[in-house]
Amino acid sequence: MIDAKALAPGFDDYVVSSQRVFRLALAGLSRPCLAWELNGVRLAPQTPLPPLAAALALTLLDSATPVWLSASWRQAADWLRFHRGCPVREQADEAAFVLAASPAELPPLSALNQGSERYPDSSATVVLGSVMPLDGQRAWLAKGPGIDGSIIFRGHGLDDDFLEQWRLNRASYPLGTDVLLAGDKHLAGLPRSVSLEEWPGGDRACM
Amino acid sequence: MTTEETGYNFAYLDEDSKRMIRRAILKAVALPGYQVPFAGREMPMPYGWGTGGIQVTASVIGPDDVLKVIDQGSDDTTNAVSIRSFFAKTAGVATTSRTAEASIIQTRHRIPERPLKSGQIMVYQVPIPEPLRWLEPSEAETRTLHALKEYGLMYVKLYEDISRHGTIASSYDYPVEVFGRHIMSPSPIPRFDNPKLDRSPALHLFGAGREKRIYAIPPYTPARSLDFEDYPFAPQSWSQVCALCGAADSYLDEVVMDDGGQRMFVCSDSDYCASRLEKGGRTQ
């Protein structure tokens, strides 16, 4: 028996909405560590994933992209299979897309597919929920492609452990994973090319 | 105005192909200068006419975009006109010849003279994406060279240029090192345009249809034209100015005027030249 929730609708208009969501992801990865708002997308209200994560999944997944879901999002497996026909994997390192509901549910980045020396593009892409791109207490200094000089990044929900993992991820460039941080309505991108360090200026001050 | 054709998906390409190309573009942006393989599709025009650029544009473009297409800097050449009307017909998008008004600029051979803005996307039609291809024919081998960051071969080639010609002779497709890691072919733009790639506020996407590769330079990313300390990189320069608008800072095309060898030099960027003339530049 298939649960009715698995048949919940996705986009009202796949062509237009998926294009907008792709441009959001493209903006996120080409201008990292900024918050990009999801707009003009007609998504059904009762998706089993939060709206931004659902929109990204509908836009990017299909039968060519094995996906891994963290515990809180596992109930979306049938819905994703129904809409996108993507294989759902038990092992995170077999997935092209790793969908995690929160940083606490994210496997270590180093345990995900890192790509190969000749094909570093074959690495995993992470969609990480519950991270509000600009609201964090902690301030990190971000540098890299897409950033004009440097920028202060406050990823709410990301802790020192993530920062340490990110240092390792950055150190193995061009191998490594790319992360799309999906808040309620805002997306921020963290491509593997960007470096993050603690910013001594700390708390609430801005540059 | 071109009327929109029905019976096609938005921007011609089917959604499965767009999704595959979009994933390749995202990885390309995360790996500046690295060539991402993709399953290039047949397009309704021959290879060499910009099928790679068209697939990238078709996957990126939306109803709110304004498209500009140039070939050799001009909006009025056959390739530019036909690609522009292709997207006007299959996507119904607005088109323009003005660099400042375009959100997406598909190009062959040139980067507009007018400085690009943040938020603009350049899409390049690339014939040979592999900068090492003329030096090493094997794809397996060039992939290994990129993986090992083993670029001695390219420097030997530039050195041989200097020993033979006294200068680095490549005038177009002049290789750049992107983000200090990958050596990349900027497509056949003149080396005059190379400095415009370095830390550009725009996003640059490159599509090679026949070779089935996509690569990118994100905004504000260093793209260094290869050179030697004692033979530094220098873009082309002219002793003339544009015969139409008098511009001294643009890339000039040499136009033969008659059988007697008369010639004139004019801006290759037709929009730049026209906008200077509108503002009251020089005319002949």
Coordinates of N, CA, C and O in Angstrom, one line a residue, chain A residues 14-15 18-20 22-23 25-26 29-31 59-62 64-65 84 97 117-121 123-125 145-148 170 173-174 178 191-193, chain B residues 9-10 15 18-19 22-23 25-27 29-32 34 36-37 59-65 104 118 121 140 143-144 147 179 181-182 203 218-221:
Chain A
Y14 N 5.9 22.7 -13.7 CA 7.3 22.3 -13.5 C 8.3 23.1 -14.3 O 9.4 23.4 -13.7
V15 N 8.0 23.4 -15.5 CA 9.0 24.1 -16.4 C 9.4 25.4 -15.8 O 10.6 25.7 -15.7
S18 N 10.9 25.0 -11.9 CA 12.2 24.4 -11.7 C 13.3 25.3 -12.3 O 14.4 25.3 -11.8
Q19 N 13.0 26.1 -13.3 CA 13.9 27.0 -13.8 C 14.3 28.1 -12.8 O 15.4 28.4 -12.6
R20 N 13.3 28.5 -12.1 CA 13.5 29.6 -11.0 C 14.4 29.0 -9.9 O 15.3 29.6 -9.4
F22 N 16.4 26.4 -10.1 CA 17.8 26.2 -10.6 C 18.5 27.5 -10.5 O 19.7 27.6 -10.1
R23 N 17.9 28.6 -10.9 CA 18.6 29.9 -10.9 C 19.0 30.3 -9.5 O 20.0 31.0 -9.2
A25 N 19.7 28.1 -7.1 CA 20.8 27.3 -6.7 C 22.1 27.8 -7.4 O 23.2 27.9 -6.8
L26 N 21.9 28.3 -8.6 CA 23.1 28.8 -9.4 C 23.6 30.1 -8.8 O 24.8 30.3 -8.6
L29 N 25.5 29.1 -5.5 CA 26.8 28.5 -5.6 C 27.8 29.5 -6.3 O 29.0 29.4 -6.1
S30 N 27.3 30.4 -7.2 CA 28.2 31.3 -7.8 C 28.4 32.6 -7.0 O 29.3 33.3 -7.3
R31 N 27.5 32.9 -6.1 CA 27.7 34.0 -5.1 C 27.5 33.4 -3.7 O 26.5 33.6 -3.1
T59 N 13.7 19.9 -8.6 CA 14.4 20.6 -9.6 C 15.7 19.8 -10.1 O 16.0 19.7 -11.3
L60 N 16.3 19.1 -9.1 CA 17.7 18.6 -9.5 C 17.7 17.1 -9.6 O 18.6 16.5 -10.2
L61 N 16.7 16.4 -9.0 CA 16.8 14.9 -8.9 C 16.1 14.2 -10.1 O 15.1 14.7 -10.6
D62 N 16.6 13.1 -10.5 CA 15.9 12.2 -11.4 C 16.5 10.8 -11.3 O 17.3 10.5 -10.4
A64 N 18.9 9.5 -12.6 CA 20.3 9.4 -12.7 C 21.0 9.8 -11.4 O 22.2 9.8 -11.3
T65 N 20.2 10.2 -10.4 CA 20.8 10.7 -9.2 C 20.3 10.0 -7.9 O 19.3 10.3 -7.4
R84 N 10.2 11.9 -9.1 CA 11.4 12.1 -9.8 C 12.1 10.7 -10.2 O 13.1 10.7 -10.9
F97 N 23.1 13.0 -4.3 CA 22.5 14.1 -3.5 C 22.2 13.5 -2.1 O 21.5 12.5 -1.9
E117 N 39.9 11.8 -8.6 CA 40.9 12.8 -9.1 C 40.6 13.3 -10.5 O 40.8 14.4 -10.8
R118 N 40.3 12.3 -11.4 CA 40.0 12.7 -12.8 C 38.6 13.3 -13.0 O 38.4 14.1 -13.9
Y119 N 37.7 12.9 -12.1 CA 36.3 13.5 -12.3 C 35.8 14.0 -10.9 O 34.9 13.4 -10.3
P120 N 36.4 15.1 -10.4 CA 36.0 15.6 -9.1 C 34.5 16.1 -9.2 O 33.9 16.3 -8.1
D121 N 33.9 16.3 -10.4 CA 32.5 16.7 -10.5 C 31.6 15.6 -10.1 O 30.4 15.8 -9.9
S123 N 31.3 14.2 -7.3 CA 31.1 14.1 -5.9 C 29.7 14.5 -5.5 O 28.9 14.9 -6.3
A124 N 29.3 14.3 -4.2 CA 28.0 14.5 -3.7 C 27.7 16.0 -3.6 O 28.6 16.8 -3.4
T125 N 26.4 16.3 -3.7 CA 25.9 17.6 -3.4 C 25.0 17.4 -2.2 O 24.1 16.5 -2.2
P145 N 36.0 31.8 -4.8 CA 35.3 32.2 -6.0 C 33.9 32.6 -5.8 O 33.2 32.0 -4.9
G146 N 33.5 33.7 -6.4 CA 32.1 34.2 -6.2 C 32.0 35.2 -5.1 O 31.0 35.8 -4.9
I147 N 33.1 35.4 -4.3 CA 33.1 36.3 -3.2 C 34.1 37.5 -3.6 O 35.3 37.2 -3.9
D148 N 33.6 38.7 -3.5 CA 34.4 39.8 -3.9 C 35.3 40.2 -2.6 O 34.8 40.8 -1.7
R170 N 37.6 21.7 2.2 CA 38.3 22.7 1.4 C 39.7 22.3 1.1 O 40.3 22.5 0.0
Y173 N 40.4 20.1 -2.0 CA 40.1 20.7 -3.3 C 41.1 20.2 -4.4 O 42.3 20.2 -4.1
P174 N 40.7 19.8 -5.6 CA 39.3 19.9 -6.2 C 38.4 18.8 -5.8 O 37.2 18.8 -6.3
D178 N 29.8 19.8 -2.2 CA 29.2 21.1 -2.3 C 27.9 21.1 -1.5 O 27.2 20.2 -1.5
P191 N 30.0 26.2 -2.1 CA 30.8 25.3 -2.9 C 32.1 24.9 -2.3 O 32.6 25.7 -1.4
R192 N 32.7 23.8 -2.7 CA 33.9 23.3 -2.1 C 35.1 24.3 -2.2 O 36.0 24.2 -1.4
S193 N 35.0 25.2 -3.1 CA 36.1 26.2 -3.4 C 36.2 27.3 -2.3 O 37.2 28.0 -2.3
Chain B
N9 N 8.8 22.4 -26.0 CA 9.0 22.8 -24.6 C 9.6 24.2 -24.6 O 10.2 24.7 -25.6
F10 N 9.4 24.8 -23.4 CA 10.0 26.2 -23.2 C 11.5 26.1 -23.6 O 12.2 25.2 -23.0
E15 N 12.9 18.7 -20.5 CA 13.2 19.0 -19.1 C 14.3 18.0 -18.6 O 15.1 18.4 -17.7
K18 N 17.6 19.4 -19.7 CA 17.9 20.6 -18.9 C 18.4 20.3 -17.5 O 19.4 20.8 -17.0
R19 N 17.7 19.3 -16.9 CA 18.1 19.0 -15.5 C 19.5 18.4 -15.5 O 20.3 18.8 -14.6
R22 N 21.8 21.3 -16.0 CA 21.8 22.2 -14.8 C 22.7 21.6 -13.7 O 23.5 22.3 -13.1
R23 N 22.6 20.3 -13.5 CA 23.5 19.7 -12.5 C 25.0 19.8 -12.9 O 25.8 20.1 -12.1
I25 N 26.2 22.3 -14.7 CA 26.6 23.7 -14.5 C 26.9 24.0 -13.1 O 27.8 24.7 -12.7
L26 N 26.1 23.4 -12.2 CA 26.3 23.7 -10.7 C 27.7 23.1 -10.3 O 28.4 23.7 -9.5
K27 N 28.0 21.9 -10.8 CA 29.3 21.4 -10.5 C 30.4 22.2 -11.1 O 31.5 22.4 -10.5
V29 N 30.4 25.4 -11.6 CA 30.6 26.6 -10.8 C 31.4 26.3 -9.6 O 32.2 27.1 -9.1
A30 N 31.2 25.1 -9.0 CA 31.9 24.7 -7.8 C 33.4 24.4 -8.1 O 34.2 24.3 -7.2
L31 N 33.7 24.1 -9.3 CA 35.0 23.8 -9.7 C 35.5 24.7 -10.9 O 35.6 24.3 -12.0
P32 N 35.8 26.0 -10.5 CA 36.1 26.9 -11.6 C 37.2 26.5 -12.5 O 38.3 26.1 -12.1
Y34 N 37.3 23.8 -14.4 CA 37.4 22.4 -14.6 C 36.2 22.0 -15.6 O 35.1 22.5 -15.5
V36 N 33.4 19.8 -16.9 CA 32.5 18.8 -16.5 C 31.9 18.1 -17.8 O 31.4 18.8 -18.6
P37 N 32.0 16.8 -17.9 CA 31.4 16.1 -19.0 C 29.9 16.2 -18.9 O 29.4 16.1 -17.8
S59 N 19.1 25.9 -20.8 CA 18.9 25.3 -19.5 C 18.9 26.4 -18.4 O 18.4 26.2 -17.3
V60 N 19.4 27.6 -18.7 CA 19.5 28.6 -17.7 C 18.4 29.6 -17.9 O 17.9 30.2 -16.9
I61 N 17.9 29.9 -19.1 CA 17.0 31.0 -19.4 C 15.6 30.8 -18.8 O 15.1 29.6 -18.8
G62 N 15.0 31.9 -18.4 CA 13.6 31.8 -17.9 C 12.8 33.0 -18.6 O 13.4 33.8 -19.3
P63 N 11.5 33.0 -18.3 CA 10.6 34.0 -19.0 C 11.0 35.4 -18.7 O 10.7 36.3 -19.4
D64 N 11.7 35.7 -17.6 CA 12.0 37.0 -17.2 C 13.4 37.5 -17.7 O 13.8 38.7 -17.5
D65 N 14.1 36.6 -18.4 CA 15.4 37.0 -18.9 C 15.3 37.9 -20.2 O 14.3 37.8 -20.9
I104 N 21.3 37.7 -19.9 CA 22.1 36.6 -20.5 C 22.7 37.0 -21.8 O 22.0 37.5 -22.7
S118 N 27.4 42.6 -12.1 CA 27.0 41.5 -11.2 C 25.6 41.1 -11.6 O 24.7 41.9 -11.8
I121 N 24.9 36.9 -16.9 CA 25.5 35.6 -17.3 C 26.0 35.6 -18.7 O 25.3 36.0 -19.6
A140 N 42.2 10.7 -22.0 CA 42.6 10.1 -20.7 C 43.8 10.7 -20.2 O 44.0 11.0 -19.0
R143 N 43.1 14.4 -18.9 CA 42.4 14.4 -17.6 C 43.4 14.1 -16.5 O 43.3 14.7 -15.5
T144 N 44.4 13.2 -16.8 CA 45.4 12.9 -15.8 C 46.2 14.2 -15.5 O 46.6 14.5 -14.4
A147 N 44.4 16.5 -13.4 CA 44.2 15.9 -12.0 C 45.5 16.1 -11.2 O 45.5 16.4 -10.0
F179 N 41.4 30.3 -10.7 CA 41.4 30.1 -9.2 C 42.7 29.4 -8.8 O 42.7 28.6 -7.9
R181 N 44.3 27.0 -10.0 CA 44.2 25.5 -10.0 C 44.2 24.9 -11.4 O 45.1 24.2 -11.9
H182 N 43.1 25.2 -12.2 CA 42.9 24.6 -13.5 C 43.3 25.5 -14.6 O 42.9 26.7 -14.6
L203 N 28.9 36.1 -14.1 CA 29.2 34.6 -14.2 C 29.4 34.2 -15.6 O 28.7 34.6 -16.5
P218 N 33.2 31.5 -12.0 CA 32.2 32.3 -11.2 C 32.6 33.7 -11.1 O 33.8 34.1 -11.4
P219 N 31.8 34.6 -10.6 CA 32.1 36.0 -10.4 C 33.3 36.1 -9.5 O 33.6 35.3 -8.6
Y220 N 34.1 37.2 -9.6 CA 35.2 37.6 -8.7 C 36.2 36.5 -8.6 O 36.8 36.3 -7.5
T221 N 36.4 35.7 -9.6 CA 37.4 34.6 -9.6 C 38.6 34.9 -10.3 O 38.5 35.4 -11.5

